[in-house]
PDB file of C-alpha atoms in Angstrom:
ATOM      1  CA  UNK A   2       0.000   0.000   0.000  1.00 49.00           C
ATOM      2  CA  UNK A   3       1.589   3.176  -1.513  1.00 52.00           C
ATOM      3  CA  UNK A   4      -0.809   5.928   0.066  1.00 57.00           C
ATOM      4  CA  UNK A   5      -3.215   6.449   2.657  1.00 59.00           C
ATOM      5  CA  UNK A   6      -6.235   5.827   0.477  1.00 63.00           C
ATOM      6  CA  UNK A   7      -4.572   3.133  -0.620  1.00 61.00           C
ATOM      7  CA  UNK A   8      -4.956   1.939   3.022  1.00 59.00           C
ATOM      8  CA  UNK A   9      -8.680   3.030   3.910  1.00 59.00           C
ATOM      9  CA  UNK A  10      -9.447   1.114   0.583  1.00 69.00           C
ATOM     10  CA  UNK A  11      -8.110  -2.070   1.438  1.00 65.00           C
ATOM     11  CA  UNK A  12      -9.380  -1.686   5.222  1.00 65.00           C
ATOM     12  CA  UNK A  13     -12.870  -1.101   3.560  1.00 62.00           C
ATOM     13  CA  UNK A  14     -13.256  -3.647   1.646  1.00 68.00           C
ATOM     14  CA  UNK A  15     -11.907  -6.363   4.215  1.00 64.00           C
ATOM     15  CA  UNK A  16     -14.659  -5.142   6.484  1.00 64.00           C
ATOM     16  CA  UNK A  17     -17.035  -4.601   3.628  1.00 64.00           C
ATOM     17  CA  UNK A  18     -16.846  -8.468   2.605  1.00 66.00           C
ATOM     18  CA  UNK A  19     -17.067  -9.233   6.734  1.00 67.00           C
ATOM     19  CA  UNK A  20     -20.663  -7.176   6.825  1.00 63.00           C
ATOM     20  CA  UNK A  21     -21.673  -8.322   3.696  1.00 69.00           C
ATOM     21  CA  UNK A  22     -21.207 -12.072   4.776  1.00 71.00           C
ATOM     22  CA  UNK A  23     -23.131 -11.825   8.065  1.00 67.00           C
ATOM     23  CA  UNK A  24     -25.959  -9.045   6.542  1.00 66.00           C
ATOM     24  CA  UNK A  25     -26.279 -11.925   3.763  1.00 70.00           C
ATOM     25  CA  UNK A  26     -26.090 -15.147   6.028  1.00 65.00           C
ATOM     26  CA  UNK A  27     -27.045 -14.291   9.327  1.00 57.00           C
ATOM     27  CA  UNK A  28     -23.883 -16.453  10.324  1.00 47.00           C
ATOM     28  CA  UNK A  29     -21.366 -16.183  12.292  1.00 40.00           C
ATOM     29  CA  UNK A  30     -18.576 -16.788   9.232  1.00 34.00           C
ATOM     30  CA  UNK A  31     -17.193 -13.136   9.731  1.00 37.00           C
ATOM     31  CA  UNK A  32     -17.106 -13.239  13.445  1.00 40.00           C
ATOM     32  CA  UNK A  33     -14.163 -14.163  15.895  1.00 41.00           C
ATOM     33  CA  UNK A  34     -12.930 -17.777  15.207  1.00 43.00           C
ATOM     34  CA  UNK A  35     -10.490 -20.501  16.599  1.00 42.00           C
ATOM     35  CA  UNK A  36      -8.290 -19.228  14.023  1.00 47.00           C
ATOM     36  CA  UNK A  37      -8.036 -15.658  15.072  1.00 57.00           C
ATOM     37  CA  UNK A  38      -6.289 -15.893  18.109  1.00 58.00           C
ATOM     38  CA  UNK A  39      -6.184 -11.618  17.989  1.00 55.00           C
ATOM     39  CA  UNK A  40     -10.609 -11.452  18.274  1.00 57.00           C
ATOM     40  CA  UNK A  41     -10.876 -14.800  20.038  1.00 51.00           C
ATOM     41  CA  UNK A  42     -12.841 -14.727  23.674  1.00 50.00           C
ATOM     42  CA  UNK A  43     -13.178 -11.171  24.090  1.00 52.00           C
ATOM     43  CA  UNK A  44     -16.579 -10.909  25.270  1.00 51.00           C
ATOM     44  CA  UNK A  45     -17.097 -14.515  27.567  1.00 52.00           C
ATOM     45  CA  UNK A  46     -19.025 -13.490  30.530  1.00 50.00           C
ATOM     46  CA  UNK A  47     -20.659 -10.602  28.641  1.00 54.00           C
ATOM     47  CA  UNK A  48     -24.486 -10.506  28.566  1.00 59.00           C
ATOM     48  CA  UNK A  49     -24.151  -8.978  24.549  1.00 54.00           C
ATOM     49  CA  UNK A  50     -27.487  -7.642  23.556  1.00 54.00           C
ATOM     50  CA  UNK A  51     -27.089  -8.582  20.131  1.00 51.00           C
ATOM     51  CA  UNK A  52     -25.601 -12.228  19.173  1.00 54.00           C
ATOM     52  CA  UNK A  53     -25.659 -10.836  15.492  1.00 50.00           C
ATOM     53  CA  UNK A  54     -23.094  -7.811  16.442  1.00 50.00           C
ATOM     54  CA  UNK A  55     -21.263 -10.192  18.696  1.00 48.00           C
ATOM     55  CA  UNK A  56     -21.008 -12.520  16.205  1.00 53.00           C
ATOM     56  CA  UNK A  57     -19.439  -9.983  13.607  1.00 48.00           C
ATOM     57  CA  UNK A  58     -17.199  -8.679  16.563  1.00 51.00           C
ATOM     58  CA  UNK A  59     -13.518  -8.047  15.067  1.00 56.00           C
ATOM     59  CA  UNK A  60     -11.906  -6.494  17.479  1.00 59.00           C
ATOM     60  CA  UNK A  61      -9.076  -7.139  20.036  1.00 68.00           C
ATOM     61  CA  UNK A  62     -10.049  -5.873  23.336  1.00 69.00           C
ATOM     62  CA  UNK A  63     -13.588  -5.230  24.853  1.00 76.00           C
ATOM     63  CA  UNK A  64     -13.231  -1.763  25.862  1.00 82.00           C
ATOM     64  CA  UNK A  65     -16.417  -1.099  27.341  1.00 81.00           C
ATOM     65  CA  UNK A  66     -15.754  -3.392  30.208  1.00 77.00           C
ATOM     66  CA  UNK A  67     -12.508  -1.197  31.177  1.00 80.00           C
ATOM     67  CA  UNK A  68     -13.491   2.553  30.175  1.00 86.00           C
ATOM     68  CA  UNK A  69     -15.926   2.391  32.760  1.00 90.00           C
ATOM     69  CA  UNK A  70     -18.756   3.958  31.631  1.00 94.00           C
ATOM     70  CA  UNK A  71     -21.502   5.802  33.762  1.00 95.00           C
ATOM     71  CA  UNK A  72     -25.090   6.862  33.820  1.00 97.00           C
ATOM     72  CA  UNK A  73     -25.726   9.461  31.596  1.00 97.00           C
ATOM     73  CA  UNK A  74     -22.609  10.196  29.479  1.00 98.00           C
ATOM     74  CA  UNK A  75     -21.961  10.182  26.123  1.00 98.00           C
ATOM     75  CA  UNK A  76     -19.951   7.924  23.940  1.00 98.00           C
ATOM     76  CA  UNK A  77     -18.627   7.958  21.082  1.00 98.00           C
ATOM     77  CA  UNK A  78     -16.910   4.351  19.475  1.00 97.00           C
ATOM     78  CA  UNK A  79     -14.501   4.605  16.176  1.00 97.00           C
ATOM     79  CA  UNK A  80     -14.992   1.957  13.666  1.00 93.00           C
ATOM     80  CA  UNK A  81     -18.053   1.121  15.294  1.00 93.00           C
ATOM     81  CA  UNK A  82     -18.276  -1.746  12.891  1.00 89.00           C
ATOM     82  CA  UNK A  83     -21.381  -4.665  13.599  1.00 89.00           C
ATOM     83  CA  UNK A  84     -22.174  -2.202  16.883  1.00 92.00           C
ATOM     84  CA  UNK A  85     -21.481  -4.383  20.147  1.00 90.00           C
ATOM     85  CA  UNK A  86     -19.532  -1.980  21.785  1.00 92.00           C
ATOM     86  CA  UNK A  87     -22.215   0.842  20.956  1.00 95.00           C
ATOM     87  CA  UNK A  88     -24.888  -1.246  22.250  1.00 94.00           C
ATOM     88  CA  UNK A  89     -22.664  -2.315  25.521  1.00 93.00           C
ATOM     89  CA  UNK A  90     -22.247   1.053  26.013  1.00 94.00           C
ATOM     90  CA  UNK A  91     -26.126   2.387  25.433  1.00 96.00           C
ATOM     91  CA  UNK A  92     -27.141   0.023  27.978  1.00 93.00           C
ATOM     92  CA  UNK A  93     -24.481   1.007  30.501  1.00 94.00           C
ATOM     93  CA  UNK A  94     -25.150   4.737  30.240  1.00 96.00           C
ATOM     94  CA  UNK A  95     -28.666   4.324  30.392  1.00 96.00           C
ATOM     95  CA  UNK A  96     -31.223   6.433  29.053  1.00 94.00           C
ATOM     96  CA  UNK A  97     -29.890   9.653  29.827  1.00 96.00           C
ATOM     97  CA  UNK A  98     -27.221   9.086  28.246  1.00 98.00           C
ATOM     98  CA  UNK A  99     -26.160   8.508  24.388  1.00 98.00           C
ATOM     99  CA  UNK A 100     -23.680   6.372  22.363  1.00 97.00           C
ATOM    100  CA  UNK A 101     -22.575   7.050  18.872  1.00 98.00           C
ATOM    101  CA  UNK A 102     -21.004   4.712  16.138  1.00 97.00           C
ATOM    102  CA  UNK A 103     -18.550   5.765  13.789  1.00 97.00           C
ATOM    103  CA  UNK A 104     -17.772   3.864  10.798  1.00 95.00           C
ATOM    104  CA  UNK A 105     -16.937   4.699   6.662  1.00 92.00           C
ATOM    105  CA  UNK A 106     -18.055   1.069   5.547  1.00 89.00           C
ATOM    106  CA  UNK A 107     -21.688   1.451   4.444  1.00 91.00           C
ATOM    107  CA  UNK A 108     -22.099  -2.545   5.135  1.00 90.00           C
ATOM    108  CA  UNK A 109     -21.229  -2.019   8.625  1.00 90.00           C
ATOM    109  CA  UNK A 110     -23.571   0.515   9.329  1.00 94.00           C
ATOM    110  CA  UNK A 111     -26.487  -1.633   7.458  1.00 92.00           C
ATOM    111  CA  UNK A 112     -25.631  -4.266   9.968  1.00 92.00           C
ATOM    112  CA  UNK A 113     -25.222  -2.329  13.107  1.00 93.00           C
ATOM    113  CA  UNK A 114     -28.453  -0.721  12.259  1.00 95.00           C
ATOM    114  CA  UNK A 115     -29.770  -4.164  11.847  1.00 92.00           C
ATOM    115  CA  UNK A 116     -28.418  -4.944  15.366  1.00 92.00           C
ATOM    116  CA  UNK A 117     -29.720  -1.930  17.098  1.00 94.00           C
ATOM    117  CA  UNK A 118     -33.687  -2.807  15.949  1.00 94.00           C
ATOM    118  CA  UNK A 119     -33.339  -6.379  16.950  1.00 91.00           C
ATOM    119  CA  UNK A 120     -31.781  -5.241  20.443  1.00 92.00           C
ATOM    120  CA  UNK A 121     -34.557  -2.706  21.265  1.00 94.00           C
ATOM    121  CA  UNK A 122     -31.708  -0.367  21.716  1.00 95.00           C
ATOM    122  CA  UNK A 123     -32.946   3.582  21.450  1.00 96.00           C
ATOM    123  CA  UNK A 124     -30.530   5.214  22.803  1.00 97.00           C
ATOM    124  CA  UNK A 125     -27.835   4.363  19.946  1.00 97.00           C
ATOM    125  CA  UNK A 126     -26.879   6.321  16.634  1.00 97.00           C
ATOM    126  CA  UNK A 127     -24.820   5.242  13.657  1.00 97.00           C
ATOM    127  CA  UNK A 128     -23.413   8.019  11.574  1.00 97.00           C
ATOM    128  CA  UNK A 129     -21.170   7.573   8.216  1.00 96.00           C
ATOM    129  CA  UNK A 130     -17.149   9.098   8.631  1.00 96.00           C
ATOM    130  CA  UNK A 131     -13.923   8.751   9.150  1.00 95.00           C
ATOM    131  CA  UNK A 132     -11.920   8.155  12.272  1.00 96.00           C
ATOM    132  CA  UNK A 133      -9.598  11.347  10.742  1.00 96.00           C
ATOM    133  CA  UNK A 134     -11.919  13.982  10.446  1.00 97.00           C
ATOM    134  CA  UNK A 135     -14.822  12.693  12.896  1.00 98.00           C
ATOM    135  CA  UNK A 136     -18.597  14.813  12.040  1.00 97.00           C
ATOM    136  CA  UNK A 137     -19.086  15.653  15.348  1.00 98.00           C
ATOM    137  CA  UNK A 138     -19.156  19.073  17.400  1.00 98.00           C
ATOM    138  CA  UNK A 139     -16.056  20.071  19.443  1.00 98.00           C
ATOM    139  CA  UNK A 140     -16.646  19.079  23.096  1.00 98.00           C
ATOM    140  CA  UNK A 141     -19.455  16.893  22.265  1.00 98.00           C
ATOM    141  CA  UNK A 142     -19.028  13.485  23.815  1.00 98.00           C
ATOM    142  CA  UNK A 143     -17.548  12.342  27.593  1.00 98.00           C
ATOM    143  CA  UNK A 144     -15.511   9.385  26.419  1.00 97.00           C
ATOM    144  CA  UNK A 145     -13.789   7.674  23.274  1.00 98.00           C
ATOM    145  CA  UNK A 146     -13.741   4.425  22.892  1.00 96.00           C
ATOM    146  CA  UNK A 147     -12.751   1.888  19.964  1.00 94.00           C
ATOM    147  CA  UNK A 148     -12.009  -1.592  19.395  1.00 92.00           C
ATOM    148  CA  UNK A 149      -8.982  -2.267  17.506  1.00 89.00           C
ATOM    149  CA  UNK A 150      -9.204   0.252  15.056  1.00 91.00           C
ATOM    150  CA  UNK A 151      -6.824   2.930  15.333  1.00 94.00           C
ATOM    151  CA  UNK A 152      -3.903   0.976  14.385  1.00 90.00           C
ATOM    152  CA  UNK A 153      -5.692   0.741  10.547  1.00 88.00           C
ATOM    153  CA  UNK A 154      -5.539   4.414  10.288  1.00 91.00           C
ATOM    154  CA  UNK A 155      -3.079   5.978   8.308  1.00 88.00           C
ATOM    155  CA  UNK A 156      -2.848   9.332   9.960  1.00 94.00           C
ATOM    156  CA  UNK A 157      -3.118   8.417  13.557  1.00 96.00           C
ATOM    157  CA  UNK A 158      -2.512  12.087  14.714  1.00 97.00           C
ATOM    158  CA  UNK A 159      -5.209  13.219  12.966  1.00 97.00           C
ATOM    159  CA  UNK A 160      -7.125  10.697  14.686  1.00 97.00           C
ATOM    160  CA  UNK A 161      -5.673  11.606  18.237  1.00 98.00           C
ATOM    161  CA  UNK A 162      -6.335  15.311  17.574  1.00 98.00           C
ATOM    162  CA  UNK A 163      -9.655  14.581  16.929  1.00 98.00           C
ATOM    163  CA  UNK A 164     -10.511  12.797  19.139  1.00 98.00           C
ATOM    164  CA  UNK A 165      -9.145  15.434  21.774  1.00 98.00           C
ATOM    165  CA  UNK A 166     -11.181  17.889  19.846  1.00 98.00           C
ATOM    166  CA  UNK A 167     -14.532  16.057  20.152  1.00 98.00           C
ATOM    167  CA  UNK A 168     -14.422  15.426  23.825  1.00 98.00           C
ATOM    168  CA  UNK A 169     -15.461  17.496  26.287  1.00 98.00           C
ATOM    169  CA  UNK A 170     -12.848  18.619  29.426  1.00 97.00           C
ATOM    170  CA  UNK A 171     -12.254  15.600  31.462  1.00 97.00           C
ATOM    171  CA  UNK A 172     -13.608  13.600  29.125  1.00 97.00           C
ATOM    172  CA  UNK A 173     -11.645   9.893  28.223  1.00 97.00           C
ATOM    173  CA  UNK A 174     -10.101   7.930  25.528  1.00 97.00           C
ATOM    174  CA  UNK A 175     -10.342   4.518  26.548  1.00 96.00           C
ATOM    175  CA  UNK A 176      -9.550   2.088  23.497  1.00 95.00           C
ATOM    176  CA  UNK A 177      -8.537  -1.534  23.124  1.00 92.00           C
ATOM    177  CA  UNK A 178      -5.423  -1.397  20.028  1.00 93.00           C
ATOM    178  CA  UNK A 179      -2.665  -3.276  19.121  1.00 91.00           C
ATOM    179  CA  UNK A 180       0.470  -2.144  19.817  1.00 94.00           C
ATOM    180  CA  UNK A 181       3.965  -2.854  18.907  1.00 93.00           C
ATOM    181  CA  UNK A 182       6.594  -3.895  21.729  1.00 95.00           C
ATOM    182  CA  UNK A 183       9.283  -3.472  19.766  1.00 94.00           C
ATOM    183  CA  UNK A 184       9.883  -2.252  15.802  1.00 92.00           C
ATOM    184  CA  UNK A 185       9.286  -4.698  12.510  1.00 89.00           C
ATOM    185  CA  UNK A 186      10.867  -4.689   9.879  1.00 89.00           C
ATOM    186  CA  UNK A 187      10.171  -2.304   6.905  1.00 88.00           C
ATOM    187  CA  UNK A 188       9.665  -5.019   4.375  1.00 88.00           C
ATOM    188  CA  UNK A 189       6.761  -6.348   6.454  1.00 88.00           C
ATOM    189  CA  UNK A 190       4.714  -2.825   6.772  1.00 83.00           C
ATOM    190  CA  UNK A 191       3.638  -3.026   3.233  1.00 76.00           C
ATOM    191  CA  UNK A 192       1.996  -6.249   3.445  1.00 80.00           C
ATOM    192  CA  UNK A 193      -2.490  -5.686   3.080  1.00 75.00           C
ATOM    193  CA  UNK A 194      -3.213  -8.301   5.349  1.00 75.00           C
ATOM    194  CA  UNK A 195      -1.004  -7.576   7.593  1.00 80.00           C
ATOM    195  CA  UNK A 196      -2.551  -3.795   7.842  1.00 70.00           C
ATOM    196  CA  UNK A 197      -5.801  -5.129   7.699  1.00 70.00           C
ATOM    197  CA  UNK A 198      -5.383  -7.718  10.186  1.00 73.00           C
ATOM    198  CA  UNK A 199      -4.419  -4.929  12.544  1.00 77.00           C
ATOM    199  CA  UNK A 200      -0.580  -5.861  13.056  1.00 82.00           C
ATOM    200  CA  UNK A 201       1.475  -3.908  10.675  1.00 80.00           C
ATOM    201  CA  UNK A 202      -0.007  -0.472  10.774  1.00 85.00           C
ATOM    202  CA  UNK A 203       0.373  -0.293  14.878  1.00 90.00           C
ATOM    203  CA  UNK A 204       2.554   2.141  17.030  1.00 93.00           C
ATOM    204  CA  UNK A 205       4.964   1.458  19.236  1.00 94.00           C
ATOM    205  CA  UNK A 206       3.166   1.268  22.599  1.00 96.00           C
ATOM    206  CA  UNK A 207       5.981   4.529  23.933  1.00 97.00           C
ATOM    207  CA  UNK A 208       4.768   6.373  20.024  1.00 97.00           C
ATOM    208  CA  UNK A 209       0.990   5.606  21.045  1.00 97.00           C
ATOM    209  CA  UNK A 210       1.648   7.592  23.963  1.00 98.00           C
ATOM    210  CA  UNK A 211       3.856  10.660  22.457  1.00 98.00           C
ATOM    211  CA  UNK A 212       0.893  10.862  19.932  1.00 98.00           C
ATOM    212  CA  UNK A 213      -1.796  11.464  22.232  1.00 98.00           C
ATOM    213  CA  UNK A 214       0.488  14.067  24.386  1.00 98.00           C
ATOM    214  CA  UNK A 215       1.625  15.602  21.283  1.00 98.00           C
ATOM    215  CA  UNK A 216      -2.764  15.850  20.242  1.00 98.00           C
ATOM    216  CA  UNK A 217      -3.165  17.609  24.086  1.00 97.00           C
ATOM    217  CA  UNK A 218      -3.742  14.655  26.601  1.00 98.00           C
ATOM    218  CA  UNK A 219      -3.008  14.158  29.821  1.00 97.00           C
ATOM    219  CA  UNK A 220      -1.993  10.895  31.598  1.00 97.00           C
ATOM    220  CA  UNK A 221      -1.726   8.558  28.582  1.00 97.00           C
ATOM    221  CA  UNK A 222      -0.497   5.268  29.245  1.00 97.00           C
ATOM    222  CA  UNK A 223      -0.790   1.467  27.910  1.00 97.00           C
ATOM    223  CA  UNK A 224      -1.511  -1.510  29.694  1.00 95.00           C
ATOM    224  CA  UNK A 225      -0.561  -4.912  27.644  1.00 95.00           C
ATOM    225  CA  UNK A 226      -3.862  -7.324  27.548  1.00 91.00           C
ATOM    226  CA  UNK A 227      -2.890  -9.976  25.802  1.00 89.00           C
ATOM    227  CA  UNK A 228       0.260 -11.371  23.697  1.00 89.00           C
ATOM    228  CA  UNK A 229       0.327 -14.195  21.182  1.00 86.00           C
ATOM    229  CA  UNK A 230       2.383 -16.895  21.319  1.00 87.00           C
ATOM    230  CA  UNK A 231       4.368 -19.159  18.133  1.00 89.00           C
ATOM    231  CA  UNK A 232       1.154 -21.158  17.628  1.00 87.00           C
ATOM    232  CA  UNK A 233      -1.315 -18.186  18.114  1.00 85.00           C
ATOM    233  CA  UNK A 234       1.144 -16.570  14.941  1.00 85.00           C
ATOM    234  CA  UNK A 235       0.872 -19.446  12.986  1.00 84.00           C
ATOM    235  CA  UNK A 236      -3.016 -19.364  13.326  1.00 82.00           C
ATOM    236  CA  UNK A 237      -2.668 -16.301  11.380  1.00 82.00           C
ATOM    237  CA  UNK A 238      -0.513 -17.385   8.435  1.00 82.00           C
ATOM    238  CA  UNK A 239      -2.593 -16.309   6.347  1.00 81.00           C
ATOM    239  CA  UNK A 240      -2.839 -12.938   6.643  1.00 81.00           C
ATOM    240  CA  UNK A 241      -0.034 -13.221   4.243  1.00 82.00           C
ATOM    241  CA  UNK A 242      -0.616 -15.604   1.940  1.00 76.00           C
ATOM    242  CA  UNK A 243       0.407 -14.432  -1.726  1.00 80.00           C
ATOM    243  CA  UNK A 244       2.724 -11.748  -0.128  1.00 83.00           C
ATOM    244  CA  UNK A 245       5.518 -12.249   1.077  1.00 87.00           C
ATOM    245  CA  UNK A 246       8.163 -10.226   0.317  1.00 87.00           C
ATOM    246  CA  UNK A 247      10.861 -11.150  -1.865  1.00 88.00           C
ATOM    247  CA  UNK A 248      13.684 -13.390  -0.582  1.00 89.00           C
ATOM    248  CA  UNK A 249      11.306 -14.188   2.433  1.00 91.00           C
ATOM    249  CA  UNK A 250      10.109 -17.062   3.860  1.00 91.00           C
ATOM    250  CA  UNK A 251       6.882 -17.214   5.905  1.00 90.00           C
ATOM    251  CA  UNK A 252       9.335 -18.570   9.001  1.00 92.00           C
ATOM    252  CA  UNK A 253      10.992 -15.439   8.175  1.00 92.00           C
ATOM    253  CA  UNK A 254       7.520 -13.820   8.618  1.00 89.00           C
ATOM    254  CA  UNK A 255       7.032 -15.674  12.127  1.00 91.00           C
ATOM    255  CA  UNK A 256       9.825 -14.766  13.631  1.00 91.00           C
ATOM    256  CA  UNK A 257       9.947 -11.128  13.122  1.00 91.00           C
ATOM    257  CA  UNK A 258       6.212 -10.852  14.446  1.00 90.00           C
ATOM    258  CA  UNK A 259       7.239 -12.974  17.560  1.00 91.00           C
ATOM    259  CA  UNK A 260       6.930 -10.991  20.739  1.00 92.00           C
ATOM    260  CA  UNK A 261       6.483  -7.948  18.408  1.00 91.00           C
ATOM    261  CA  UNK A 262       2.788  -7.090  19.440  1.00 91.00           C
ATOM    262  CA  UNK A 263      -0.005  -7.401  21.920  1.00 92.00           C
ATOM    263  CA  UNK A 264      -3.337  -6.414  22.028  1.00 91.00           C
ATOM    264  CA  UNK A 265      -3.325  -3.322  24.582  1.00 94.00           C
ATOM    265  CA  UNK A 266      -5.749  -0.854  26.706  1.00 94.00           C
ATOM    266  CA  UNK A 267      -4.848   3.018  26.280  1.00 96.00           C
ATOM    267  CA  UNK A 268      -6.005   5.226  28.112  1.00 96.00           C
ATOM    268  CA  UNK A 269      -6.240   9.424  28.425  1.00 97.00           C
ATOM    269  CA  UNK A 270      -7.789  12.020  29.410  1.00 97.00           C
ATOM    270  CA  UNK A 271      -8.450  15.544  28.514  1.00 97.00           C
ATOM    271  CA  UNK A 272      -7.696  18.010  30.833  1.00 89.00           C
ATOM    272  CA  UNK A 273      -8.325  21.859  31.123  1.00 77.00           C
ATOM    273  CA  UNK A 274      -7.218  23.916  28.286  1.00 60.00           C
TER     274      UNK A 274
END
C-alpha cells in the first residue's frame, strides 16, 4: 500500500466483505474464530445484547468493560463496525445518556443498524465518517472508545487530535489497540493483510503515547492485555498468503512478528485547556 487511500481502501473492503457475509447469512462466518487468536474470547461473561453484532465482533479488546462507563454520558466508538460496543455502552449509560457509532463502511452501518432494531436499543446512533476527520461538534461526547481500530488508520494524529477535539474537558479515551513492543521490519509494513489484520499499521506502545500528548492529553499510558504466542502466529498465516516479500520465507515472517505485538488498553484524558 503506496498511500493512505490506498490503506482506507483495502481496510474497507476487508470489512465490507465481513458485513456483507453476516448481513447476507445471518452467520457467524465473519465473526471471531479458533483461528483468530487476535478477536478470540473477548466478550465470555458478557451478557451482549445482540448475538448478530457479537457474532461480527472483530476487534481485540472489549473496551467497554474497562473505560468504565456511567449513567448518563456520552460515547462515542470509532470503527463502530457490527455495533457491540455501541450497544454495551447504550445500555451502561442508560437512558440519559447517548452512544454514537462511527464507521466509513456502508455494510457495517447496514448491519449495526440491523443490530440496534433487533436489540430494542434507542438510545444508539450510527453516523457515516472517518476516524480522521470525525462529524461531530467540538466538546461533544464524555468518552472515546474503539475496538482495535486505530492501528488501521493511516494518519493516527489526525485521529488523536480529533478525538481530543470532540471530547469534552475531562472527558476519556479509553480504546482496546494493538500495539507494537518493539519495531518490525520495513519489508513487512507493506503487506495488506497484515494492515488489515491490525498488526502492521500499529505504534509502538511509547509512540501511542507521544501521539496522544503531542494531540493535548493528559496521563496517557498502555496496559498490555494480551500477547500471542508461536502457535497463536501461525493461526494467522494467512494474513499473508500471496505476499511475502521477496527473498522471504513465511518462518521469516514468524519470527519477526514474535513478541512484536499485543493487544493493549490506552487510556487518556483531557484536561483543562
Amino acid at each position: 500500500m503506496n498511500t493512505a487511500r490506498d490503506t482506507h481502501e483495502a481496510v474497507r473492503e476487508r470489512y465490507a466483505a465481513a458485513a456483507r457475509d453476516q448481513l447476507e447469512t445471518g452467520g457467524s462466518c465473519c465473526g471471531p474464530t479458533a483461528t483468530d487468536p487476535i478477536t478470540v474470547g473477548l466478550y465470555e461473561g458478557t451478557d451482549s445484547p445482540s448475538d448478530t453484532a457479537l457474532a461480527a465482533s472483530l476487534g481485540c479488546g472489549n473496551p467497554t468493560a474497562l473505560a468504565d462507563l456511567s449513567p448518563g454520558e456520552d460515547v462515542l466508538d470509532l470503527g463502530s463496525g457490527g455495533g457491540l460496543d455501541v450497544l454495551l455502552s447504550a445500555r451502561r449509560v442508560g437512558p440519559i445518556g447517548t452512544a454514537t457509532g462511527l464507521d466509513m463502511t456502508d455494510e457495517m452501518l447496514e448491519l449495526a443498524r440491523r443490530n440496534q432494531a433487533e436489540a430494542g436499543v434507542t438510545n444508539a446512533r450510527f453516523v457515516r465518517g472517518t476516524i480522521e476527520e470525525i462529524p461531530l461538534d467540538d466538546a461533544s461526547v464524555d468518552v472515546v472508545i474503539s475496538n482495535c481500530v486505530i492501528n488501521l488508520s493511516p494518519d493516527k494524529a489526525s485521529v488523536a487530535r480529533e478525538c481530543h477535539r470532540v471530547l469534552r474537558t475531562g472527558g476519556r479515551f479509553a480504546v482496546s489497540d494493538i500495539v507494537l513492543l518493539r519495531e518490525i521490519p520495513d519489508a513487512l509494513r507493506g503487506i495488506v493483510g497484515l494492515w488489515t489484520g491490525c498488526v502492521s499499521g500499529a505504534l509502538l506502545d511509547t509512540d501511542y503515547i507521544a501521539t496522544l500528548t503531542e494531540a493535548g492529553f493528559a496521563d496517557a499510558s498502555v496496559k498490555v492485555t494480551r500477547t500471542f504466542d508461536r502457535a497463536e502466529l501461525e493461526l494467522m498465516s494467512d494474513m499473508v498468503d500471496g505476499q511475502l516479500p521477496e527473498g522471504w520465507s513465511l518462518e521469516d515472517v514468524m519470527d519477526s512478528l514474535q513478541g512484536a505485538f499485543a493487544s493493549a488498553f490506552i487510556r487518556a484524558r483531557k484536561g483543562d485547556a
